[in-house]
XYZ file of C-alpha atoms in Angstrom:
510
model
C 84.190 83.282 108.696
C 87.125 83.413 111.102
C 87.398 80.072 112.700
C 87.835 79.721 117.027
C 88.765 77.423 119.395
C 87.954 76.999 122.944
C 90.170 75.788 125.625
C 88.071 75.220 129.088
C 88.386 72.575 131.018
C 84.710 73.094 132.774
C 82.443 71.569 130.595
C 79.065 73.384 131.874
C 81.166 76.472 130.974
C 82.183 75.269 127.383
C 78.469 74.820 126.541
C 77.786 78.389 128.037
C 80.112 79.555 125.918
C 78.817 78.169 122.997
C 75.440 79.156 123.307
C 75.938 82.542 124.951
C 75.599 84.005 120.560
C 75.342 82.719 117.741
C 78.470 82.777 116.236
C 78.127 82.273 112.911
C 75.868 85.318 112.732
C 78.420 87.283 113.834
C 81.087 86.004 111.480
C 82.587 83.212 113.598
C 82.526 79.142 113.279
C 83.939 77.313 116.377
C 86.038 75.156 114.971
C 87.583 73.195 118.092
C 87.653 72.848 122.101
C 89.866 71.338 124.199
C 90.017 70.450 127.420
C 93.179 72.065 128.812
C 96.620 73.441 127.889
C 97.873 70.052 126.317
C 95.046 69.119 124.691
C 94.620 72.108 122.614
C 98.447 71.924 121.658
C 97.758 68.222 120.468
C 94.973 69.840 118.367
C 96.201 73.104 117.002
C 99.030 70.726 114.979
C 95.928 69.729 113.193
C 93.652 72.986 112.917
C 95.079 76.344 113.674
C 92.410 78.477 114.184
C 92.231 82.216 114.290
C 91.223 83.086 117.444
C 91.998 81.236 121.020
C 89.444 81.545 124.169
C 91.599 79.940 127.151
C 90.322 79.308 130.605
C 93.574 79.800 132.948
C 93.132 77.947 135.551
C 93.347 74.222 134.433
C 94.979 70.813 134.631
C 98.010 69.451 133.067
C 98.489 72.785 131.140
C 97.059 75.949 132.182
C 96.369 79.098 130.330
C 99.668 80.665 131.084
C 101.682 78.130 129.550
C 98.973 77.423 126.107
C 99.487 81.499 125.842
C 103.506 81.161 126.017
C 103.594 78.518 123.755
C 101.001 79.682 120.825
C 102.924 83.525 121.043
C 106.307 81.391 120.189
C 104.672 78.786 117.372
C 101.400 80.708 115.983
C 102.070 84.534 116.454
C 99.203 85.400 113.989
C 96.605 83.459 116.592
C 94.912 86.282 118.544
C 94.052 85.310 122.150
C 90.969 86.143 124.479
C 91.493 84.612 127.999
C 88.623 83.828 130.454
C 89.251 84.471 134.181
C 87.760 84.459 137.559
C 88.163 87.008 139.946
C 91.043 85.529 141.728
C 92.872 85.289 138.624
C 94.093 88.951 138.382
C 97.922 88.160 138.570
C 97.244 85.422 135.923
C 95.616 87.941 133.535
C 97.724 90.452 133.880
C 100.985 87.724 132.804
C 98.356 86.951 130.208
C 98.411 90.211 128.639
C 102.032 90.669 129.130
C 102.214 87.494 127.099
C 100.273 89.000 123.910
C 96.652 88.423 124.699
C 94.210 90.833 123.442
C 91.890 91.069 126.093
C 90.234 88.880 129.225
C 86.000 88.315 130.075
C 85.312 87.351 133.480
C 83.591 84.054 133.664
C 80.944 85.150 136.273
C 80.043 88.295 134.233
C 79.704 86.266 130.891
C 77.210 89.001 128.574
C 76.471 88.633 125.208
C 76.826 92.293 124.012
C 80.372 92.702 126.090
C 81.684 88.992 124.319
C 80.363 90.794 120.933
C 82.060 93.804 120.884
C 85.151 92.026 121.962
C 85.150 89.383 119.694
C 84.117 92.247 116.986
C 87.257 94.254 117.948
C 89.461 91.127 117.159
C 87.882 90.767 114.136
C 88.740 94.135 113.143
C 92.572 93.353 114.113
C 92.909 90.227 112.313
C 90.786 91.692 108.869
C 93.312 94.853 109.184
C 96.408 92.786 109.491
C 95.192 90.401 107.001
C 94.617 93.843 104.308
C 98.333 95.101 105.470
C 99.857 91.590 104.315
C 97.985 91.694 100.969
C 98.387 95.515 100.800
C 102.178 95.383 100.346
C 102.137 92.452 98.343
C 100.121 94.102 95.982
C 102.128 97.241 96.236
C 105.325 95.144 95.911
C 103.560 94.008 92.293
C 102.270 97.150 91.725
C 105.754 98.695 91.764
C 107.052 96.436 89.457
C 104.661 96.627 86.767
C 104.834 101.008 87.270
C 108.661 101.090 87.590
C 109.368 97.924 84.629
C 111.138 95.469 87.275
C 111.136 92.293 85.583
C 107.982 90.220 87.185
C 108.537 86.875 88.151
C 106.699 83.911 89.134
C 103.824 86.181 88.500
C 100.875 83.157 89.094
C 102.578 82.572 92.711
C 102.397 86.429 93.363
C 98.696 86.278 92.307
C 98.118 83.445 94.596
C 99.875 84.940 97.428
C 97.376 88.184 97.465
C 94.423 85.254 96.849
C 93.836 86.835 93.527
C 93.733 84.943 90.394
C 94.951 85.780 86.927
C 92.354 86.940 84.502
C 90.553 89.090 81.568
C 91.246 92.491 82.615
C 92.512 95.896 82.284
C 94.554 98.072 83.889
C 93.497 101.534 85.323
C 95.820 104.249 85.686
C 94.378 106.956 88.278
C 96.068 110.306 88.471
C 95.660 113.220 91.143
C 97.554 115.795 92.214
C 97.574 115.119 95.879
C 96.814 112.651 98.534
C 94.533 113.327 101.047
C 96.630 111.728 103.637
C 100.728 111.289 103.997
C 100.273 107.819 104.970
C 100.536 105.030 102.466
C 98.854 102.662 104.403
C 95.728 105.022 105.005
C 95.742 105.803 101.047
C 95.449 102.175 99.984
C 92.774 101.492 102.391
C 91.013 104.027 100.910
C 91.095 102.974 97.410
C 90.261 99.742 98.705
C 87.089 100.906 100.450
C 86.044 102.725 97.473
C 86.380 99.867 94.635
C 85.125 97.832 97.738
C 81.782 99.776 97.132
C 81.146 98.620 94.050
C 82.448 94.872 94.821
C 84.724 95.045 91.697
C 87.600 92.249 91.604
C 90.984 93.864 91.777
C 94.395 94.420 92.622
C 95.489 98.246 93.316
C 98.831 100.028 94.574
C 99.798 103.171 94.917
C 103.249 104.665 94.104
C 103.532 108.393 94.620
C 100.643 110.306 92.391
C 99.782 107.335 90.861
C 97.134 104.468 91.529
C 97.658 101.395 89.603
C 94.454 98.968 89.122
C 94.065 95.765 87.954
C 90.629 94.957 87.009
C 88.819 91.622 86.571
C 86.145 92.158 84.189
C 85.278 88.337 83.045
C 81.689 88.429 84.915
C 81.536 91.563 81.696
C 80.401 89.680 78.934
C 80.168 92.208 75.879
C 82.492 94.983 74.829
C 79.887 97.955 74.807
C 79.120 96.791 78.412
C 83.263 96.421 79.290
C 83.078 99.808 78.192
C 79.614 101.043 79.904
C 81.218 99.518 83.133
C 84.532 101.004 82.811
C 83.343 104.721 82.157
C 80.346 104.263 85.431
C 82.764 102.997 87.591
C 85.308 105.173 86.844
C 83.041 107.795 87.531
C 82.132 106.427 90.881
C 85.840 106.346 91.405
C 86.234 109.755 90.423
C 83.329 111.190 92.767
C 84.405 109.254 95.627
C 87.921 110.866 95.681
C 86.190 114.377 95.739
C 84.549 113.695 98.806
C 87.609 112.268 100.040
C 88.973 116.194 99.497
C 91.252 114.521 95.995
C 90.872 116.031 93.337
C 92.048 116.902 90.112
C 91.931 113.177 89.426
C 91.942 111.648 85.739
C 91.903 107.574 84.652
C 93.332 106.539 82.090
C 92.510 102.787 80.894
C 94.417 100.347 79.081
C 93.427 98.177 76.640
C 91.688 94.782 77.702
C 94.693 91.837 78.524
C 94.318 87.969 78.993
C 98.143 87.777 79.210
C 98.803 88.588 82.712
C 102.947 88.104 81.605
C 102.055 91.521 79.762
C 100.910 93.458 82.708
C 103.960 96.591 81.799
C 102.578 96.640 78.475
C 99.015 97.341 79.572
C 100.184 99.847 82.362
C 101.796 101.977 79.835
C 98.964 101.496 77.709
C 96.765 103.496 80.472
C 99.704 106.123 81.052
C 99.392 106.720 77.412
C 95.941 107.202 77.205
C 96.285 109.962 80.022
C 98.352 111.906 77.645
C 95.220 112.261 75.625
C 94.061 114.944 78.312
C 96.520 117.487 76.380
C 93.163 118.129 73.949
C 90.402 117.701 76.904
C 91.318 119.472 79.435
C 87.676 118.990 81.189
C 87.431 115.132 80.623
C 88.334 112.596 83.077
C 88.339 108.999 81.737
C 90.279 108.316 78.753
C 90.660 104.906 76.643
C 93.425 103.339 74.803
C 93.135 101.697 71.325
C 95.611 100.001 69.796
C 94.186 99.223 66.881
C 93.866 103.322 66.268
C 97.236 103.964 66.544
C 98.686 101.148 64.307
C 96.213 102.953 61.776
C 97.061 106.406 62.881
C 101.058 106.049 62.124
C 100.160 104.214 58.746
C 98.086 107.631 57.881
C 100.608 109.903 59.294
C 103.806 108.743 57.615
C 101.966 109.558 54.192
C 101.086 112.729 55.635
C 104.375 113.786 56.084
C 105.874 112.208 52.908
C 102.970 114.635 51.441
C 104.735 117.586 53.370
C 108.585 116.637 52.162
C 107.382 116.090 48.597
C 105.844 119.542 47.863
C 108.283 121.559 50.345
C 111.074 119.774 47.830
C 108.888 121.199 44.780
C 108.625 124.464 45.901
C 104.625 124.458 45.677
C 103.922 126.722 48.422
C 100.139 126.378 48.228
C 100.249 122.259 48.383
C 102.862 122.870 51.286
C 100.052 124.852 53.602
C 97.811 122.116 52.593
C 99.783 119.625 53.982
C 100.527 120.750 56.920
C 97.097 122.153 57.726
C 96.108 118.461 57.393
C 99.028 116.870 59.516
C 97.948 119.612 62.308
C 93.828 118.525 61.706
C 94.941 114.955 61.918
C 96.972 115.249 65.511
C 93.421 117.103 66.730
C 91.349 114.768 64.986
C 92.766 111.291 66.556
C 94.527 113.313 69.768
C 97.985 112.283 69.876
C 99.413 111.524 73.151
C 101.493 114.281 74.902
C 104.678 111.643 73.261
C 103.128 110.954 69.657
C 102.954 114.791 69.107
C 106.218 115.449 70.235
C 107.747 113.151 68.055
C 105.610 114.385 65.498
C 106.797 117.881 66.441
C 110.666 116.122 66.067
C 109.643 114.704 62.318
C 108.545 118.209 61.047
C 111.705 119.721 62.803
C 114.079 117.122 61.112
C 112.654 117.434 57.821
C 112.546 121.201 58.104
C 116.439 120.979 59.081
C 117.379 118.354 56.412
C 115.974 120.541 53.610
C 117.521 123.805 55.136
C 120.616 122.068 55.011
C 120.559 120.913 51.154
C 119.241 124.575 50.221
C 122.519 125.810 52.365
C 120.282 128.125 54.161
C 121.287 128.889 58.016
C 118.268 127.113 60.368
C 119.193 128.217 64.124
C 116.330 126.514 65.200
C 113.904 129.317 63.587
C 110.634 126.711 64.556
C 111.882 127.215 68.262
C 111.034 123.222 68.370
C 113.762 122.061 70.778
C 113.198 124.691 73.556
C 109.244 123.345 73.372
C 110.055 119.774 73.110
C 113.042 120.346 75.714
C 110.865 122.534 78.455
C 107.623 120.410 77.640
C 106.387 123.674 76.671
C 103.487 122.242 74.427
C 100.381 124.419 75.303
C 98.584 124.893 72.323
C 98.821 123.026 69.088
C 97.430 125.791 66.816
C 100.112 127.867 67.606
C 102.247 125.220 66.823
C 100.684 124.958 63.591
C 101.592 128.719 62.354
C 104.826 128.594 63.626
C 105.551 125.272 60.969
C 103.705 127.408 58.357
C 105.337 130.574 58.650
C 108.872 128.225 58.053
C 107.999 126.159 55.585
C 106.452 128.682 53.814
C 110.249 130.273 53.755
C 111.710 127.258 52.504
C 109.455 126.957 49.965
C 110.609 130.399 48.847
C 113.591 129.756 48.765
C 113.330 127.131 46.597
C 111.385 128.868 44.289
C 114.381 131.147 44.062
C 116.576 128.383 43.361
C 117.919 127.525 39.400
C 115.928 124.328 39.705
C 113.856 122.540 42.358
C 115.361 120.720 45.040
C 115.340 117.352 43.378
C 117.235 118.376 40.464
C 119.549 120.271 42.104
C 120.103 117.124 44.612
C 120.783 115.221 41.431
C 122.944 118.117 39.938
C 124.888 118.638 42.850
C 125.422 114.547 42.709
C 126.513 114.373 39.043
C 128.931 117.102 39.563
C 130.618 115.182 42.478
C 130.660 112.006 40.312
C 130.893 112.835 36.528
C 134.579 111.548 36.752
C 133.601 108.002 37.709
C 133.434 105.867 34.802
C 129.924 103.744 36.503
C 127.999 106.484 36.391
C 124.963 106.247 34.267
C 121.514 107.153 34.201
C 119.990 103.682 35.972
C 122.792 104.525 38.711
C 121.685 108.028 39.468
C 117.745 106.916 39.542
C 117.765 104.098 41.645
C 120.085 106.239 44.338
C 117.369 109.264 44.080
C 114.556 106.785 44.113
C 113.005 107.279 40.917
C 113.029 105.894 37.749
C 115.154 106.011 34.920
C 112.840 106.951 32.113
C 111.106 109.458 34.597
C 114.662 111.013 35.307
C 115.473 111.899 31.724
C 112.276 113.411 31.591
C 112.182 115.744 34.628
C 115.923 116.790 33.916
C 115.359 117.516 30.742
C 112.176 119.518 31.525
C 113.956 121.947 33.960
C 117.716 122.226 32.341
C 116.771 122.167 28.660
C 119.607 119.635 28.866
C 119.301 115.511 28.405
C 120.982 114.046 31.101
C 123.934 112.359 29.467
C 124.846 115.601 27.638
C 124.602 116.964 30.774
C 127.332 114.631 32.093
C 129.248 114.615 28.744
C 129.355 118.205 28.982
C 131.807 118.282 32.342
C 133.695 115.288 31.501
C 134.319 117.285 28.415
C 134.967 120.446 29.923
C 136.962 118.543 32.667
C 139.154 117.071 29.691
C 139.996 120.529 28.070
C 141.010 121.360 31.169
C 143.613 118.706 31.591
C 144.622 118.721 28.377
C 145.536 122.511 28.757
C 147.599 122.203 32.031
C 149.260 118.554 31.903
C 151.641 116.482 30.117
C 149.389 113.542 30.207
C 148.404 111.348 27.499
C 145.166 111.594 25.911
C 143.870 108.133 26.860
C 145.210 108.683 30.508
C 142.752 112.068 30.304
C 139.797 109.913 29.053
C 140.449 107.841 31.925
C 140.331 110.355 34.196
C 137.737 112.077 33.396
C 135.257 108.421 33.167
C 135.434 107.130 29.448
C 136.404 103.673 29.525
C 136.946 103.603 25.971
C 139.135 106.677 24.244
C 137.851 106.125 21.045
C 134.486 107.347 22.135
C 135.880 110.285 24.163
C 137.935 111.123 20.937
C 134.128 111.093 19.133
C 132.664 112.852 21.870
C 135.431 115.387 22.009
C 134.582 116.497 18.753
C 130.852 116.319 18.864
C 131.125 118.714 21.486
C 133.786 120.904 20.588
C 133.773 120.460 16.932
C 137.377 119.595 17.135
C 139.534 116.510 17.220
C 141.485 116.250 20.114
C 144.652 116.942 18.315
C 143.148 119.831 16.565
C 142.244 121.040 19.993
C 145.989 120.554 21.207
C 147.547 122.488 18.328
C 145.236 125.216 18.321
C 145.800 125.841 22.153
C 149.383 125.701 21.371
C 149.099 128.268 18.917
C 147.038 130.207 21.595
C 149.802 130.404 23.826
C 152.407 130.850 21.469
């Protein structure tokens, strides 16, 4: 109801006025009179209504002066002034003033006071929907862009919303209809007016951002049934509005309303979903699917690393037939797959590296990831098979498989360090260090520690052969703490004494 107040200092005329409609049918209550200029001043400190019908001509204070003074203290009061026919100079100041419009007393008709009085109404609803309008948008923009929100219960209040159980709807098109923000939001509002849902919306560019009570929704299958209808509803209405092309995506539902950014990405996320559905409009996020999703994943690639290390080409096609299944199967986001794309591409780099074979980007993953050039995942798929497959040939070619030639490559850079043992090496590579005597055994024909023996040994001879250094400064060097043993080990492996060894290289040269 829009509340009014009538200034007239006739009272026959007041009562005509009154009874001429009925007011509240139309959406009116009167709220006030007054008898004249200063009276209604006296009064509107008290109630301010929303619209003013003056009389001019009257004592104390006329109509001229009431206007004056409400345009320079009450701007947002709209003003409808009653005249007589001699008043024509008076009306016209009137107008020139800021009042809307003027009904001449004598010609006083019910239909002509309606449609005037239903014109203001229009005015003061649109101005009213302009205020809110960009104080939603204002909110809107934060929460889209990530401004930091604050006082976020005062901004609710402001826009006479309140803060509640909701969700936020992110609605995607191509194109506007119209250039005009204002004639956009208006109609977004009309449409979600249709269906009396409780909301706040703004628009920003391609984007419509709503926030959607849904606490009159009392169970989740019927959140959901009431989500996917009205989006639909949403949908249709746009196509008649000559949008198309439109898809919604839809958050998951909030109660914090400090977490409104969180939500909204949560519905920009979901829209990435449309990479697999290319026909399907409304999509859903889950949460709880993708904390399970990256738990399932990160085993799926370990699965991947583990045979491509191996060498097991058949496993290796395995795996990454099921990573590829599971991105189709629980339809990554446009950003999970790429930085699933980024994993395989790392990995795939990281091994090339270790095998010293040359990668140049042979997956072409950057330029796709760069150019957003992701069009079909299958293809995807053959082009990570077709490379892997290659590394795993390569490995097959190699002496051993990549683990032991990772731990090889690792003794050979160390064997001179008097801390390393066997517990050293396995917790570094992960494993344990039963399990690593067995495996290195099993593909060198070697035990580890004769391994290691063997090129401190070998390093020794070495030394012994082209320096003047002592034979305990050798075992030193070469990582025996003790030179008794190295003098023991020395001859285990050569089947000479260190001395022996001395004066038959001596001879050698000699």
């Amino acid at each position: 109801m829009l509340n009014v107040m009538i200034v007239e200092d006739d009272v026959m005329y007041r009562y005509a006025l009154k009874t001429v409609i009925n007011w509240e049918q139309y959406g009116f209550t009167i709220m006030d009179e007054a008898i004249n200029g200063k009276d209604a001043i006296n009064k509107l400190g008290a109630n301010k209504p929303d619209i003013l019908i003056t009389d001019i001509s009257m004592p104390e204070l006329n109509g001229i002066s009431l206007i004056k003074y409400v345009k320079e203290n009450y701007p947002d009061i709209k003003i409808l002034v009653l005249s007589s026919y001699d008043d024509y100079k008076f009306v016209r100041d009137a107008l020139l003033l800021g009042a809307l419009d003027y009904i001449l007393k004598y010609e006083l008709e019910k239909e002509k006071l309606v449609n005037l009085l239903d014109n203001i109404k229009k005015d003061i609803e649109k101005e009213r929907h302009t205020k809110v309008t960009i104080k939603e948008n204002q909110l809107i923009n934060d929460i889209i862009t990530g401004n930091e929100i604050r006082d976020i219960k005062e901004r609710l209040k402001e826009i006479k919303k309140g803060f509640y159980p909701g969700v936020v709807m992110n609605v995607k098109f191509k194109e506007l209809a119209s250039s005009k923000e204002q004639d956009n939001n208006l109609l977004f509002h009309n449409i979600l007016d249709g269906k009396e849902s409780k909301y706040i919306l703004g628009i920003i560019e391609t984007k419509c951002c709503i926030l959607l009570d849904i606490r009159d929704v009392k169970s989740e299958f019927k959140i959901h049934t009431y989500l996917q209808e009205l989006s639909k509803y949403i949908i249709e209405e746009l196509n008649k509005n000559n949008i198309s092309n439109c898809q919604i995506g839809i958050s998951d539902i909030f109660n914090d309303i400090n977490r409104y950014q969180v939500y909204f990405k949560q519905a920009v996320i979901s829209l990435e979903y449309s990479f697999y559905e290319k026909n399907k409009k409304v999509f859903f996020y889950s949460n709880d699917l993708i904390a399970n999703k990256n738990q399932k994943l990160d085993i799926l690639l370990n699965h991947l690393k583990e045979n491509t290390i191996s060498g097991d080409i058949d496993k290796v096609r395995k795996a990454i037939n099921n990573i590829f299944g599971f991105i189709c199967k629980y339809k990554l986001s446009k950003r999970e797959l790429k930085k699933v794309l980024l994993d395989l591409y790392i990995m795939y780099n990281n091994i090339s590296k270790e095998l010293q074979q040359e990668n140049n980007d042979k997956l072409g993953v950057m330029e796709v990831l760069l150019n957003d050039q992701i069009n079909d995942v299958r293809i995807l798929e053959e082009k990570y098979l077709h490379s892997y497959g290659k590394l795993c040939r390569t490995v097959q070619n190699k002496q051993y498989s990549m683990g032991i030639q990772r731990i090889v490559n690792y003794i050979e850079k160390n064997y001179t360090s008097s801390n390393l043992t066997v517990d050293k090496i396995a917790h570094i590579h992960d494993i344990t260090p039963n399990y690593l005597s067995l495996i290195f055994k099993k593909e060198t024909g070697v035990k580890i520690t004769d391994y290691i023996n063997n090129l401190k040994i070998k390093e020794a001879k070495r030394l012994l052969r082209s320096s003047n250094k002592k034979v305990y400064e050798i075992a030193y060097d070469v990582g025996f703490n003790n030179v008794t043993y190295f003098c023991t080990i020395f001859k285990r492996k050569c089947g000479l004494t260190v001395k022996e060894y001395m004066s038959q290289d001596r001879k050698m040269t000699i």
